[in-house]
PDB file of C-alpha atoms in Angstrom:
ATOM      1  CA  MET A   1      15.978  13.414   5.267  1.00 58.00           C
ATOM      2  CA  GLU A   2      12.481  11.626   5.057  1.00 68.00           C
ATOM      3  CA  THR A   3      11.570   9.704   1.647  1.00 71.00           C
ATOM      4  CA  PRO A   4       8.108  10.792   0.750  1.00 89.00           C
ATOM      5  CA  ALA A   5       5.601   7.966  -0.081  1.00 93.00           C
ATOM      6  CA  PHE A   6       4.915   7.553  -3.850  1.00 94.00           C
ATOM      7  CA  PHE A   7       1.115   7.028  -2.749  1.00 95.00           C
ATOM      8  CA  VAL A   8      -1.100   8.319   0.017  1.00 94.00           C
ATOM      9  CA  ALA A   9      -4.863   7.181  -0.068  1.00 95.00           C
ATOM     10  CA  PRO A  10      -6.849  10.303   0.299  1.00 95.00           C
ATOM     11  CA  GLY A  11      -9.548  10.743   2.968  1.00 94.00           C
ATOM     12  CA  LYS A  12      -9.258  10.681   6.837  1.00 88.00           C
ATOM     13  CA  PRO A  13      -6.580   8.410   7.978  1.00 83.00           C
ATOM     14  CA  ALA A  14      -7.195   6.104  11.168  1.00 80.00           C
ATOM     15  CA  THR A  15      -6.287   7.759  14.410  1.00 83.00           C
ATOM     16  CA  GLY A  16      -5.088   4.658  16.222  1.00 88.00           C
ATOM     17  CA  PRO A  17      -1.535   2.923  15.879  1.00 96.00           C
ATOM     18  CA  ARG A  18       0.078   2.171  12.599  1.00 95.00           C
ATOM     19  CA  ILE A  19       1.163  -1.202  11.063  1.00 96.00           C
ATOM     20  CA  LEU A  20       4.208  -1.450   9.112  1.00 97.00           C
ATOM     21  CA  LEU A  21       3.733  -4.054   6.052  1.00 97.00           C
ATOM     22  CA  LEU A  22       6.833  -4.934   3.951  1.00 97.00           C
ATOM     23  CA  SER A  23       5.943  -6.775   1.042  1.00 97.00           C
ATOM     24  CA  TYR A  24       7.429  -7.063  -2.371  1.00 96.00           C
ATOM     25  CA  HIS A  25       3.877  -7.652  -3.901  1.00 95.00           C
ATOM     26  CA  PHE A  26       1.551  -4.748  -3.519  1.00 97.00           C
ATOM     27  CA  PRO A  27      -0.477  -2.458  -5.548  1.00 97.00           C
ATOM     28  CA  PRO A  28      -0.053  -0.734  -8.011  1.00 97.00           C
ATOM     29  CA  GLY A  29       1.614  -4.353  -8.679  1.00 96.00           C
ATOM     30  CA  SER A  30      -1.250  -6.955 -10.463  1.00 92.00           C
ATOM     31  CA  ALA A  31       0.346  -9.921  -9.010  1.00 91.00           C
ATOM     32  CA  ALA A  32      -2.096 -12.227  -7.304  1.00 89.00           C
ATOM     33  CA  GLY A  33       0.252 -11.669  -3.888  1.00 92.00           C
ATOM     34  CA  SER A  34      -0.456  -7.832  -4.107  1.00 95.00           C
ATOM     35  CA  LEU A  35      -4.381  -8.467  -3.824  1.00 94.00           C
ATOM     36  CA  ARG A  36      -3.916 -10.493  -0.721  1.00 95.00           C
ATOM     37  CA  TRP A  37      -2.028  -7.524   0.888  1.00 96.00           C
ATOM     38  CA  GLN A  38      -4.569  -5.098  -0.529  1.00 97.00           C
ATOM     39  CA  LYS A  39      -7.474  -6.770   1.297  1.00 96.00           C
ATOM     40  CA  LEU A  40      -5.427  -7.176   4.541  1.00 95.00           C
ATOM     41  CA  THR A  41      -5.135  -3.454   4.856  1.00 96.00           C
ATOM     42  CA  GLY A  42      -8.861  -3.039   4.678  1.00 95.00           C
ATOM     43  CA  LEU A  43      -9.274  -5.275   7.405  1.00 96.00           C
ATOM     44  CA  VAL A  44      -6.686  -3.596   9.482  1.00 95.00           C
ATOM     45  CA  ALA A  45      -8.126  -0.266   8.666  1.00 94.00           C
ATOM     46  CA  ASP A  46     -11.620  -1.303   9.767  1.00 93.00           C
ATOM     47  CA  ARG A  47     -10.135  -2.108  13.261  1.00 94.00           C
ATOM     48  CA  GLY A  48      -8.853   1.490  13.594  1.00 93.00           C
ATOM     49  CA  TRP A  49      -5.038   1.048  12.507  1.00 95.00           C
ATOM     50  CA  GLY A  50      -3.231   3.014   9.695  1.00 95.00           C
ATOM     51  CA  VAL A  51      -1.024   1.183   7.383  1.00 97.00           C
ATOM     52  CA  ASP A  52       2.351   2.137   5.926  1.00 97.00           C
ATOM     53  CA  VAL A  53       3.631  -0.341   3.110  1.00 98.00           C
ATOM     54  CA  VAL A  54       7.131  -0.728   1.685  1.00 97.00           C
ATOM     55  CA  THR A  55       7.290  -2.356  -1.640  1.00 97.00           C
ATOM     56  CA  LEU A  56       9.018  -2.519  -4.839  1.00 95.00           C
ATOM     57  CA  ASP A  57       8.985   1.111  -6.670  1.00 95.00           C
ATOM     58  CA  PRO A  58       6.424   1.055  -9.205  1.00 94.00           C
ATOM     59  CA  THR A  59       8.880   2.114 -11.959  1.00 93.00           C
ATOM     60  CA  ASP A  60      10.465  -1.224 -11.482  1.00 95.00           C
ATOM     61  CA  LEU A  61       7.073  -3.135 -12.113  1.00 94.00           C
ATOM     62  CA  ALA A  62       6.637  -4.746 -15.591  1.00 91.00           C
ATOM     63  CA  LYS A  63       2.707  -4.478 -15.294  1.00 92.00           C
ATOM     64  CA  ARG A  64       0.962  -2.092 -12.934  1.00 92.00           C
ATOM     65  CA  ASP A  65      -2.732  -1.385 -12.131  1.00 94.00           C
ATOM     66  CA  ASP A  66      -2.881   1.999 -10.516  1.00 94.00           C
ATOM     67  CA  ARG A  67      -6.774   1.626 -10.283  1.00 95.00           C
ATOM     68  CA  ARG A  68      -5.914  -0.698  -7.233  1.00 95.00           C
ATOM     69  CA  LEU A  69      -4.271   1.988  -5.175  1.00 96.00           C
ATOM     70  CA  ARG A  70      -7.639   4.089  -5.368  1.00 94.00           C
ATOM     71  CA  GLU A  71      -9.146   1.064  -3.244  1.00 96.00           C
ATOM     72  CA  LEU A  72      -6.757   1.305  -0.318  1.00 97.00           C
ATOM     73  CA  PRO A  73      -8.272   2.683   3.034  1.00 96.00           C
ATOM     74  CA  ALA A  74      -7.682   6.299   3.691  1.00 96.00           C
ATOM     75  CA  GLY A  75      -4.358   7.334   4.996  1.00 95.00           C
ATOM     76  CA  THR A  76      -2.666   4.428   3.803  1.00 97.00           C
ATOM     77  CA  ARG A  77       0.824   5.296   2.713  1.00 96.00           C
ATOM     78  CA  VAL A  78       2.935   3.422   0.053  1.00 97.00           C
ATOM     79  CA  PHE A  79       6.628   3.838  -0.166  1.00 97.00           C
ATOM     80  CA  GLY A  80       8.706   2.279  -3.094  1.00 96.00           C
ATOM     81  CA  VAL A  81      12.169   0.988  -2.789  1.00 94.00           C
ATOM     82  CA  HIS A  82      14.527  -0.396  -5.734  1.00 88.00           C
TER      83      HIS A  82
END
């Protein structure tokens, strides 16, 4: 059984290959490290790649900023783990 992403950025995703990013810090987390990875997804998408992210489940975050999810490139899928 496939685990659904907790967030998929709206819009037409890149049609090229996809990259898998594993990071403890990623939006909607508000840590500085999550901003770094957020910006990287934009650079990767600009080069025609899609992005799948495995990160900390948002229910485990002490502080979250859901606005940053809306800034992700189209088709970016974010999966959370506990």
